[in-house]
Short mmCIF file of C-alpha atoms in Angstrom, two decimals:
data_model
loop_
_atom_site.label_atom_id
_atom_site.label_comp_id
_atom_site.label_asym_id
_atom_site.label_seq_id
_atom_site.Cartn_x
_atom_site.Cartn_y
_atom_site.Cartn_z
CA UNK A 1 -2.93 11.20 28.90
CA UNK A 2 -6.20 13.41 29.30
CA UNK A 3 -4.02 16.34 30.63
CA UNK A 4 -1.14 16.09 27.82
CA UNK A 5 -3.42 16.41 25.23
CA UNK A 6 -5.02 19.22 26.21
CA UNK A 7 -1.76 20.81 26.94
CA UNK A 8 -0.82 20.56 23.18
CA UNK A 9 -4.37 22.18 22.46
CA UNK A 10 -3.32 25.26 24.76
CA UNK A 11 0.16 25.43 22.77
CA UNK A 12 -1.85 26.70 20.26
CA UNK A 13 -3.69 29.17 21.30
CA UNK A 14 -1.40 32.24 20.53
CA UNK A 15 -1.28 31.35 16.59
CA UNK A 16 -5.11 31.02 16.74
CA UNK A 17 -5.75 34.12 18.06
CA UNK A 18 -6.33 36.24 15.13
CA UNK A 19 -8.54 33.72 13.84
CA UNK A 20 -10.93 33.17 16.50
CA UNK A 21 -11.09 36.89 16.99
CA UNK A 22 -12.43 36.82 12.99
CA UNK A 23 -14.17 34.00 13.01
CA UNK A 24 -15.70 34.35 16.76
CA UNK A 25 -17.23 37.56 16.16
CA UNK A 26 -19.03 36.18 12.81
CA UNK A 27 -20.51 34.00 14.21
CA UNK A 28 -21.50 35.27 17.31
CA UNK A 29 -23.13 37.77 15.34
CA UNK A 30 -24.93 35.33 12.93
CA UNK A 31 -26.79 34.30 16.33
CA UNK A 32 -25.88 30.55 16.14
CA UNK A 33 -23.94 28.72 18.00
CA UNK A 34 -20.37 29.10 17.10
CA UNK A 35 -17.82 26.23 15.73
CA UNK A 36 -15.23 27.09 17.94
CA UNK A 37 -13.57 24.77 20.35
CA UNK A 38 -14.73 25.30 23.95
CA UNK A 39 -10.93 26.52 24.22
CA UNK A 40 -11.09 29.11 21.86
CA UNK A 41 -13.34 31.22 24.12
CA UNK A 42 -11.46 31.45 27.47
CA UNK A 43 -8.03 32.58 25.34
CA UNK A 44 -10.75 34.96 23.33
CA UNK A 45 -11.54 36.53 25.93
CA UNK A 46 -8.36 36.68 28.06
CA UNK A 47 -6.99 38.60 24.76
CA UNK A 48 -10.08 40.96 24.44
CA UNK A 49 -9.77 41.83 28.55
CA UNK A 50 -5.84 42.36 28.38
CA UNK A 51 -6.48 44.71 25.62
CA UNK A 52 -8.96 46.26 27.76
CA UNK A 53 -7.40 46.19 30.67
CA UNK A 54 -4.09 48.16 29.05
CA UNK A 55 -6.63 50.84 27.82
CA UNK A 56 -9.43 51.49 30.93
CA UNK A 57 -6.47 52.69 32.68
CA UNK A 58 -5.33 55.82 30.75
CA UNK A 59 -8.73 56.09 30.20
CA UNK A 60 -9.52 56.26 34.04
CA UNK A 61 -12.50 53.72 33.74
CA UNK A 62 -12.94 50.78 35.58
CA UNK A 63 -12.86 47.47 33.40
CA UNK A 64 -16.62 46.53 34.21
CA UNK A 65 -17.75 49.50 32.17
CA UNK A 66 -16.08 48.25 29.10
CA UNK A 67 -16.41 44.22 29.72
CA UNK A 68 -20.10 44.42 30.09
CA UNK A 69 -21.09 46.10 26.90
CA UNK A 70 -18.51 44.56 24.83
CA UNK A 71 -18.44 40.96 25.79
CA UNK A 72 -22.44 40.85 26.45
CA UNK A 73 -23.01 42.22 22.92
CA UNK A 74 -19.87 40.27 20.72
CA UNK A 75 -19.58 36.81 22.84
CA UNK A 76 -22.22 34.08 22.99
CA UNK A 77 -22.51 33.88 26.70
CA UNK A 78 -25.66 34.47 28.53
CA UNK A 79 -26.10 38.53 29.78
CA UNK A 80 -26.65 36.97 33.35
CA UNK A 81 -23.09 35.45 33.20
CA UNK A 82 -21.49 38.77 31.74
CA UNK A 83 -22.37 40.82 34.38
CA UNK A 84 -21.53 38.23 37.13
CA UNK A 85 -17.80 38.43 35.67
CA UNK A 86 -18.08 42.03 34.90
CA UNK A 87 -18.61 42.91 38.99
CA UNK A 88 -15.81 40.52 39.73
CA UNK A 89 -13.71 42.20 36.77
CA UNK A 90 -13.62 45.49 38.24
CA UNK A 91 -13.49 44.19 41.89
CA UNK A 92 -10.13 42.68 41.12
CA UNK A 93 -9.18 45.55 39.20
CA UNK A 94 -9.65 47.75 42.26
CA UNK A 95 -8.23 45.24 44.28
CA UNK A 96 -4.84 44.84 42.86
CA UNK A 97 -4.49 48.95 42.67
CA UNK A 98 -5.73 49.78 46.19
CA UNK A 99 -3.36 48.77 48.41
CA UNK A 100 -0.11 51.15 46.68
CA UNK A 101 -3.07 53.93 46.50
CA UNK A 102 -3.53 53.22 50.01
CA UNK A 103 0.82 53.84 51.06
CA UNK A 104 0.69 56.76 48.96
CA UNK A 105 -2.21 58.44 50.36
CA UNK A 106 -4.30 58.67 47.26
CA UNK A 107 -6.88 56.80 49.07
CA UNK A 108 -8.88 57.92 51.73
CA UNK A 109 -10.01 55.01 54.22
CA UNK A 110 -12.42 57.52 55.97
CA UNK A 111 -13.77 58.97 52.58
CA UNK A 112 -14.27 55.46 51.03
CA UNK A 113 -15.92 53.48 54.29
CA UNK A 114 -19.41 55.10 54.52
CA UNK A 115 -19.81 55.37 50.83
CA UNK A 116 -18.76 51.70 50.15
CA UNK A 117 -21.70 50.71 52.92
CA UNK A 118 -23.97 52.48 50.59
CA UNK A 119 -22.82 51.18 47.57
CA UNK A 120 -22.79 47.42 48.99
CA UNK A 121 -26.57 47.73 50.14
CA UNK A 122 -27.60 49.28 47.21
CA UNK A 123 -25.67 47.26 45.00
CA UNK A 124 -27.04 43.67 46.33
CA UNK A 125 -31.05 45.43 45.33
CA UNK A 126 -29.64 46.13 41.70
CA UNK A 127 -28.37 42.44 41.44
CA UNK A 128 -31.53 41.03 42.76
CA UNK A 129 -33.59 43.46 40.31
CA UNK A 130 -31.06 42.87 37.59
CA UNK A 131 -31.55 39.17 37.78
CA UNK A 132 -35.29 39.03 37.57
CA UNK A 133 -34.97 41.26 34.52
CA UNK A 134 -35.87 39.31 30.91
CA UNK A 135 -32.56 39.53 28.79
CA UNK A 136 -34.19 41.95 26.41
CA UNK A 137 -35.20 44.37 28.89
CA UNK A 138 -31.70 43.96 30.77
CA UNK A 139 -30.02 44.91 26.80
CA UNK A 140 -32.00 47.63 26.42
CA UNK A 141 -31.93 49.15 30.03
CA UNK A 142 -27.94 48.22 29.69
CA UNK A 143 -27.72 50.10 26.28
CA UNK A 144 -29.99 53.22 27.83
CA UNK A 145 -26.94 52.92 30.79
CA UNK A 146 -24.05 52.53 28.86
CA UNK A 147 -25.15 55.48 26.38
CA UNK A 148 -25.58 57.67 29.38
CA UNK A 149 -22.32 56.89 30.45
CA UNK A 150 -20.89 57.79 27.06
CA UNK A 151 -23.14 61.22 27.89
CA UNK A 152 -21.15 61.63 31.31
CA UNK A 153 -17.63 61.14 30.12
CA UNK A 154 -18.32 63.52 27.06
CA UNK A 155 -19.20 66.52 28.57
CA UNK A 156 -18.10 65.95 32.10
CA UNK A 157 -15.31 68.41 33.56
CA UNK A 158 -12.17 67.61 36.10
CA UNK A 159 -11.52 69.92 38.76
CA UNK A 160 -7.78 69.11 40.46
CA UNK A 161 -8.20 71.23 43.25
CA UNK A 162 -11.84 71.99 43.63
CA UNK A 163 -10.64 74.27 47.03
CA UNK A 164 -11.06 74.26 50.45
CA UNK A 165 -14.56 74.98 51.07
CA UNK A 166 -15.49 74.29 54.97
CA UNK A 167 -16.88 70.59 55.36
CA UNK A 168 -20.67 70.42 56.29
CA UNK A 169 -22.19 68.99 59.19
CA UNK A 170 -21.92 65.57 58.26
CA UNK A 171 -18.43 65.15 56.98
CA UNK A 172 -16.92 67.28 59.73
CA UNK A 173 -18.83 64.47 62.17
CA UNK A 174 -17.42 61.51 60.52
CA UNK A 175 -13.91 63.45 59.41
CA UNK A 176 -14.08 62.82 56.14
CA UNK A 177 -10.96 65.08 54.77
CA UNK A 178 -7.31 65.16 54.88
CA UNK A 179 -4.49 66.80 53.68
CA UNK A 180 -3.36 65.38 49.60
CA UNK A 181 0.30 66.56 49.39
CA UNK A 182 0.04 68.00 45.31
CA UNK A 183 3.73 66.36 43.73
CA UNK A 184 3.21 68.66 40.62
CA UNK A 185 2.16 71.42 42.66
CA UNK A 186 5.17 70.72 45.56
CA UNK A 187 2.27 71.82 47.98
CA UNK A 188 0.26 70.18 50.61
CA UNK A 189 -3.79 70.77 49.86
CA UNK A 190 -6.36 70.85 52.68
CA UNK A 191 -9.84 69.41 51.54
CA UNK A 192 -13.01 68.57 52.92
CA UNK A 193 -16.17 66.34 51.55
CA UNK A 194 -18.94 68.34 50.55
CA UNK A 195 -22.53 68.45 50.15
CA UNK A 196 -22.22 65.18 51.53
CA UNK A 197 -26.04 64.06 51.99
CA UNK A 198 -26.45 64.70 48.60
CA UNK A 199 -23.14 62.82 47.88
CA UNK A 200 -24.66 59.68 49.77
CA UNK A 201 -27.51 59.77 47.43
CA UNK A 202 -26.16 59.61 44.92
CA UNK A 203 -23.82 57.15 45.73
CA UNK A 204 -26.88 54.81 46.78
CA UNK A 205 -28.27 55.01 43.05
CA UNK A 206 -24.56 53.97 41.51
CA UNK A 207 -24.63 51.33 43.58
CA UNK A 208 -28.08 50.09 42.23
CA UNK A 209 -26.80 50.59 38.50
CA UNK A 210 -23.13 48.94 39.28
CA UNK A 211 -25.42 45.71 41.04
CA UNK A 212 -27.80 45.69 37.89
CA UNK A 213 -25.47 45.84 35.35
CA UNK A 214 -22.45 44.41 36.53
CA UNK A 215 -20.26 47.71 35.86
CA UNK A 216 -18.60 48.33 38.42
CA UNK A 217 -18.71 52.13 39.18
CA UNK A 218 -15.56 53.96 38.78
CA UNK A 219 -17.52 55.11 35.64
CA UNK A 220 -19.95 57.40 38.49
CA UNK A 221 -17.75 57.34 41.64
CA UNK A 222 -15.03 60.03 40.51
CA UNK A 223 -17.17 62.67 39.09
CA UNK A 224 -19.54 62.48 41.99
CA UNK A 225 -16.57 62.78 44.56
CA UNK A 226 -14.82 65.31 42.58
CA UNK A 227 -17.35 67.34 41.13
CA UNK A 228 -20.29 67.05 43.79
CA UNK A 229 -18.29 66.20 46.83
CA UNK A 230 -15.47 68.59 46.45
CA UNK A 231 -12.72 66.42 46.42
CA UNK A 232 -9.17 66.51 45.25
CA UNK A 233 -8.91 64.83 42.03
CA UNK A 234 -6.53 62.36 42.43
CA UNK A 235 -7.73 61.63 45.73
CA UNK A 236 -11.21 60.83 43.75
CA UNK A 237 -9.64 58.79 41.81
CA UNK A 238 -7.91 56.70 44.70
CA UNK A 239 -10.80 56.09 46.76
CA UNK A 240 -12.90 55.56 43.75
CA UNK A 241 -10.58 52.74 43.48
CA UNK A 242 -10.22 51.82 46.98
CA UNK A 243 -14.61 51.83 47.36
CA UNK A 244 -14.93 49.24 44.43
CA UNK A 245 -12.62 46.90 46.17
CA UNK A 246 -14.70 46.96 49.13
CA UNK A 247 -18.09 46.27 47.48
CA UNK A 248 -18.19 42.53 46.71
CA UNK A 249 -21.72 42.09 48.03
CA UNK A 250 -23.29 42.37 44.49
CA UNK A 251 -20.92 39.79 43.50
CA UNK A 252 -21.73 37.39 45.98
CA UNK A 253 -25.55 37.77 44.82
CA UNK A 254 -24.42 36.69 41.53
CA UNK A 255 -22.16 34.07 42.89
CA UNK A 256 -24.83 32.71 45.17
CA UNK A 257 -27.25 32.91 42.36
CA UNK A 258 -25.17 30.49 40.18
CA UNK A 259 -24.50 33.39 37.70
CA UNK A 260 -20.50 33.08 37.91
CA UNK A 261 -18.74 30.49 35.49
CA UNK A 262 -15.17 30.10 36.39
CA UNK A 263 -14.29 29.29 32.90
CA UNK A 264 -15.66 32.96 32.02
CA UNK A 265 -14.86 34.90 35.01
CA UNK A 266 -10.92 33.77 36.02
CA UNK A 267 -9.56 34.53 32.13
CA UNK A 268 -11.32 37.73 32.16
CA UNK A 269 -9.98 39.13 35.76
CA UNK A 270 -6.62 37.37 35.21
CA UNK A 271 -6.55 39.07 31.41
CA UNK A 272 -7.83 42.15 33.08
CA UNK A 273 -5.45 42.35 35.65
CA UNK A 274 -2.21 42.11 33.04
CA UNK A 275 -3.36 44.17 30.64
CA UNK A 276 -4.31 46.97 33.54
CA UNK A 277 -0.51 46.65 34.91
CA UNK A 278 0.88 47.16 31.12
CA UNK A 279 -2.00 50.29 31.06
CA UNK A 280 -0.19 51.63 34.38
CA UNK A 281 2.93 52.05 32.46
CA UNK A 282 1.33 52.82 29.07
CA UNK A 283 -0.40 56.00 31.40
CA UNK A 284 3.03 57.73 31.64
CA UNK A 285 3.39 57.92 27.94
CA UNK A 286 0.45 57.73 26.21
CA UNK A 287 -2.15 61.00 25.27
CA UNK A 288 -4.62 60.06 27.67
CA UNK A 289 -7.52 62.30 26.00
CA UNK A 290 -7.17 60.43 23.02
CA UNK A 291 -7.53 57.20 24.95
CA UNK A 292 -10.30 58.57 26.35
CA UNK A 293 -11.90 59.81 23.44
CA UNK A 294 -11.64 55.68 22.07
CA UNK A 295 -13.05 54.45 25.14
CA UNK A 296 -16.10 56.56 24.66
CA UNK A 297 -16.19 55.89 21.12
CA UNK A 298 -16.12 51.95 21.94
CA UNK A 299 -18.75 52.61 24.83
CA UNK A 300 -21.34 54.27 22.14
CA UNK A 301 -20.68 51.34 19.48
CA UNK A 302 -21.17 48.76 22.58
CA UNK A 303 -23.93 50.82 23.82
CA UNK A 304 -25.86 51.04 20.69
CA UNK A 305 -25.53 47.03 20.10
CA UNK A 306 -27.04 46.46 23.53
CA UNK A 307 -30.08 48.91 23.08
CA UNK A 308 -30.24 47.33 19.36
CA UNK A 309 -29.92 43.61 20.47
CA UNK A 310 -32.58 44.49 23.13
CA UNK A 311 -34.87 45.66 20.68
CA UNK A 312 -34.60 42.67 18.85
CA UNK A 313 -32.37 43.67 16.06
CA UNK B 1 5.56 59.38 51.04
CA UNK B 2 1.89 59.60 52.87
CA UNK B 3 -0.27 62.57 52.02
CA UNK B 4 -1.78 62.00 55.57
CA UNK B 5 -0.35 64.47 58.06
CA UNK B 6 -2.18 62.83 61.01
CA UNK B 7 -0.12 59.81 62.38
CA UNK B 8 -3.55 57.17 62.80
CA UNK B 9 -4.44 57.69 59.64
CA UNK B 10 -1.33 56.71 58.10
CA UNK B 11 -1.40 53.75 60.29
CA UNK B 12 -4.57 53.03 59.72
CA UNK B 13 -4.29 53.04 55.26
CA UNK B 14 -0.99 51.02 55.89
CA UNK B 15 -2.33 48.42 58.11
CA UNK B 16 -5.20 48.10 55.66
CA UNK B 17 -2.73 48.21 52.71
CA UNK B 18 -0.93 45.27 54.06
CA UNK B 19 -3.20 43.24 54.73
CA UNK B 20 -5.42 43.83 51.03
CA UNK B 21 -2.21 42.82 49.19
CA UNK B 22 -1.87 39.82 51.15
CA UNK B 23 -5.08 38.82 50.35
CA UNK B 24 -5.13 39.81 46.83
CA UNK B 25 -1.85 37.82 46.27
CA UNK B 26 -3.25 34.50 47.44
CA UNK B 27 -6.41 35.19 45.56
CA UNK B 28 -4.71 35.58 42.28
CA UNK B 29 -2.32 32.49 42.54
CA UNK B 30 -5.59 30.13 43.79
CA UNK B 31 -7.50 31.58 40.73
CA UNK B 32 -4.54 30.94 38.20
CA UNK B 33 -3.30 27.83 40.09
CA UNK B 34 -7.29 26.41 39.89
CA UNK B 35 -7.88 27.85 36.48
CA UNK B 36 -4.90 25.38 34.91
CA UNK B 37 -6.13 22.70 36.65
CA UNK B 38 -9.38 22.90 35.16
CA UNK B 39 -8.72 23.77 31.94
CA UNK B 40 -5.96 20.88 31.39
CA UNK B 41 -8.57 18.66 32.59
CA UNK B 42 -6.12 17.50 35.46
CA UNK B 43 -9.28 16.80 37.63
CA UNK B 44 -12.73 15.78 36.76
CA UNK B 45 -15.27 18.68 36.82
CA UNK B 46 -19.03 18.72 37.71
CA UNK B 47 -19.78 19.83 34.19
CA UNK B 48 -16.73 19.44 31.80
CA UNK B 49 -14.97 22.46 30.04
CA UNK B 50 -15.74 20.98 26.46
CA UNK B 51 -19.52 20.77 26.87
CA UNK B 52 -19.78 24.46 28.25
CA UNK B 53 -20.56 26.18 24.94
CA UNK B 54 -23.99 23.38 25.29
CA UNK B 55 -25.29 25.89 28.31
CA UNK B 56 -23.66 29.43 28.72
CA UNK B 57 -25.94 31.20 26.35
CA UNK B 58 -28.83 30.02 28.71
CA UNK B 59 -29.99 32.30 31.08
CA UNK B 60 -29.03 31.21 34.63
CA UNK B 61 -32.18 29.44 35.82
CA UNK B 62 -31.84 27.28 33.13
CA UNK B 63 -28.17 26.66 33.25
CA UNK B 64 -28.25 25.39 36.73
CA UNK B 65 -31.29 23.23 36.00
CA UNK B 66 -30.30 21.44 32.64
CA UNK B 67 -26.51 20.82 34.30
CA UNK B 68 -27.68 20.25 37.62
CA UNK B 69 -25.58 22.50 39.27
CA UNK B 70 -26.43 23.48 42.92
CA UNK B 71 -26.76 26.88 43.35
CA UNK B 72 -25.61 28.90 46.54
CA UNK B 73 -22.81 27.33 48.92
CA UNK B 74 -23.84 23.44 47.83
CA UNK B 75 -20.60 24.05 45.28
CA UNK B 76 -18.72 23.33 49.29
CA UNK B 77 -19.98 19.78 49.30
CA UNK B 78 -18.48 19.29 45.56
CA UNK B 79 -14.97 20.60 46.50
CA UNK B 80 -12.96 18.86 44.80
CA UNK B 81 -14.23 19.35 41.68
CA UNK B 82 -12.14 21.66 39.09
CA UNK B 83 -14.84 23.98 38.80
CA UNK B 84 -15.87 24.08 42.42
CA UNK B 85 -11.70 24.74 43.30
CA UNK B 86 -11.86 27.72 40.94
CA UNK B 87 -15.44 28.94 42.54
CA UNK B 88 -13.00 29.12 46.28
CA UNK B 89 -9.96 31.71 44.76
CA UNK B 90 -13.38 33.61 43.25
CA UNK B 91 -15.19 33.74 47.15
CA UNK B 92 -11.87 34.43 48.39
CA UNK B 93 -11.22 37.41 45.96
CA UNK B 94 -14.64 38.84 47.03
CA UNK B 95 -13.98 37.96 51.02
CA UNK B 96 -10.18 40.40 51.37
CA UNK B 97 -12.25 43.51 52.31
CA UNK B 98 -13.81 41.92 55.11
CA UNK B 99 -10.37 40.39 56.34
CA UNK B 100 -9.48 44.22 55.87
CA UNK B 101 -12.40 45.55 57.79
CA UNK B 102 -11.91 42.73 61.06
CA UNK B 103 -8.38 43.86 61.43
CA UNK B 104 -9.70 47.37 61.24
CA UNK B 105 -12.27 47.27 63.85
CA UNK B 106 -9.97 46.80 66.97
CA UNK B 107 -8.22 50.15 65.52
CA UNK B 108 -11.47 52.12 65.75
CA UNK B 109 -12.77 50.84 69.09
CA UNK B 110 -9.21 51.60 71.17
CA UNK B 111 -10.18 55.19 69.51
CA UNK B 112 -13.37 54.86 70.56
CA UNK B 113 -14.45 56.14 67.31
CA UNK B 114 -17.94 55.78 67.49
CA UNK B 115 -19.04 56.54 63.40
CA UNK B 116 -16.18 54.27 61.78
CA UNK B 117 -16.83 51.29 64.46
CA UNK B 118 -20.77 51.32 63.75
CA UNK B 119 -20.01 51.84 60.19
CA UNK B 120 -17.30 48.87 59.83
CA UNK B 121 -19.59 46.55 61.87
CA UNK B 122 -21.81 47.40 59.12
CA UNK B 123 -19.45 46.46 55.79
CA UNK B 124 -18.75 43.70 57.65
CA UNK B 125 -22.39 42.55 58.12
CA UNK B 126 -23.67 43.16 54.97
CA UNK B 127 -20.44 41.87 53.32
CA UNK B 128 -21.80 38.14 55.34
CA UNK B 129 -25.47 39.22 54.58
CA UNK B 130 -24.76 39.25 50.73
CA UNK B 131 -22.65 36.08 50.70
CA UNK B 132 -24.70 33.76 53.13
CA UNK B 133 -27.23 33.99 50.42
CA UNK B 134 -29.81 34.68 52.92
CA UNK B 135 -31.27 37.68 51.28
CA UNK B 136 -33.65 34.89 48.61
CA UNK B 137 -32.73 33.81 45.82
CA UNK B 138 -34.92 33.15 42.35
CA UNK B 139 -34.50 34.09 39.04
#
């Protein structure tokens, strides 16, 4: 009896949807409580993650960079549980793309090993630090992120085929480089990680942000391999992809912390995950620079509410 | 077609392929299968769907404490529970890398590559370290 009637409440839910979107942001923003049915949040939000699932793809962002920002500052749910979900967002993400990056050979298992280890250890500090942070500090240090983000992605540049410079000591001992056969081009490209030391570094203090904030870290991870490390940029790209999947540990802070509601988490990585497969196909057709210039036009708007709602406005 | 010219490798990313979308498959169906089940109410939850919106704008600390929700693995003893079912296809989503990295390892030591054994020991450890919960907890 129970479960039939709240089947007919799910029936629903499409016809509500442009309602609650109306009606859930209002009140969110009123900072009360909303009078929405406990239902209307879950669909809410799988709606608001397919849509931003179908556009983080052409946009070549992760979804945690979006879902963060967006949901933290326009749903009523506690930042703690936002960023839980927003790891486990782009973990899935990652996830489900890896393994056909993987048969293609856009993703390198010997690039994406020692750099995951660094993200994972950093990753698990930044979830430790980021839960001991007040929510006011964690808006405002998210905003301060999220805007330098929108910083990054503005005036960052792509290099396809930064060259074949000779590997340094480092990569050449653990073999990090390979041979990316160019379709477009119709030519096989040698390439080798550089500056790779550096490259670790740097990959250490993503790791800390991605923990803290729950964003995942595509965002970081391809202009650090492609600009810094020298790296092919759709090989970047794939073993951005394929070093998200493998660092869960921040995740299972959150998880272990308590910090992971199912009835958040599965719509959003389910929603996520649909709308990223539509953004796949969307990719072949759609002007990707204008997609891109949205994103970072959504990331300043979602930015600026954090570092505003932080500050108590 | 494999971008890889050197034959391990490509055996290497396919193994690992295989088994990551093997994992990620059963993931997705327990999360969706669970996720119904709790939502419809088919099963009895330790806190129930409708009085959610009561507690998720708390922070953490005070979620688990006015609910009385264990934190850490406790969720185990509380199994079948909707919420603890869903809180399973969520550990197993975050557990397919390791899977990935045990079948892995016996690949690197026949090689006796040194680097990429020490280094997948080392995913794999902190990959446990992170989700035994060993590391402290407090909020």
């Amino acid at each position: 009896m129970l479960a039939s009637k709240s089947l007919v409440r799910w029936m629903y839910l499409p016809a509500a949807a442009p309602y609650l979107f109306l009606g859930g942001c209002s009140a969110v923003q009123g900072g009360v409580l909303p009078a929405l049915a406990w239902w209307a949040w879950p669909l809410l939000l799988f709606i608001v993650c397919f849509i931003l699932g179908i556009i983080a793809v052409p946009a070549g962002v992760g979804g945690g960079v979006l879902f963060v920002p967006i949901v933290g500052g326009f749903f009523p749910f506690h930042l703690d549980f936002v960023r839980g979900t927003g790891l486990l967002v782009a973990l899935a993400s990652a996830l489900a793309a890896s393994p056909a990056l993987l048969r293609i050979g856009l993703a390198h298992l010997r690039l994406a090993l020692p750099l995951a280890l660094l993200v994972s250890v950093s990753s698990i500090a930044g979830a430790y630090l980021g839960l001991r942070l007040s929510e006011a500090v964690a808006q405002i240090s998210l905003g301060l992120t999220v805007l330098g983000i929108v910083v990054l992605m503005w005036g960052s540049r792509k290099s396809e085929t930064p060259g074949a410079a000779a590997p340094d000591a480092l990569s050449a001992a653990l073999r990090m480089a390979g041979v990316f056969h160019d379709v477009a081009g119709g030519k096989d490209v040698a390439w080798a990680a550089q500056r790779t030391a550096l490259g670790f570094f740097v990959f250490l203090v993503i790791g800390l942000l991605a923990g803290m904030f729950g964003l995942g870290a595509g965002w970081a991870n391809v202009p650090a391999l492609n600009l810094m490390m020298g790296v092919p940029l759709k090989v970047a790209a794939g073993s951005s992809s394929l070093i998200l999947s493998m660092t869960s540990s921040a995740a299972w802070v959150y998880i272990n912390e308590g910090a992971v509601l199912p009835i958040i988490a599965v719509p959003s990585v389910i929603g996520m995950m649909l709308g990223a497969l539509i953004g796949s196909r969307v990719l072949k057709v759609a002007n990707a620079a204008a997609i891109r210039r949205l994103v970072i036009g959504m990331l300043l708007f979602a930015g600026l509410r954090a570092l505003l709602k932080g500050l108590g406005y | 077609m494999n971008a890889n010219t050197h034959e391990h490798l490509t055996y290497e990313h396919l193994k690992y392929a295989r088994i990551l979308q093997i994992g990620v498959i059963v993931s997705f169906t327990l999360l969706a299968v669970g996720f119904m089940i709790y939502v419809l109410e088919l099963i009895p939850a330790h806190v129930p769907v409708s009085e959610l919106p009561r507690y998720w704008s708390l922070p953490v600390d005070q979620y688990l404490a006015r609910t009385g929700t264990p934190a850490g693995w406790a969720w185990l003893k509380s199994i079948g529970s909707a919420d603890s079912l869903n809180l399973l296809g969520i550990c197993l989503l975050c557990s397919v890398s390791g899977l990935c990295w045990l079948a892995l390892l016996p690949f690197y030591i026949a090689r006796r590559d040194l680097p990429y054994v020490l280094i997948t020991i080392a995913n794999i450890g902190v990959l446990v370290l992170a989700a035994s919960g060993l590391l402290g907890a407090g909020h």
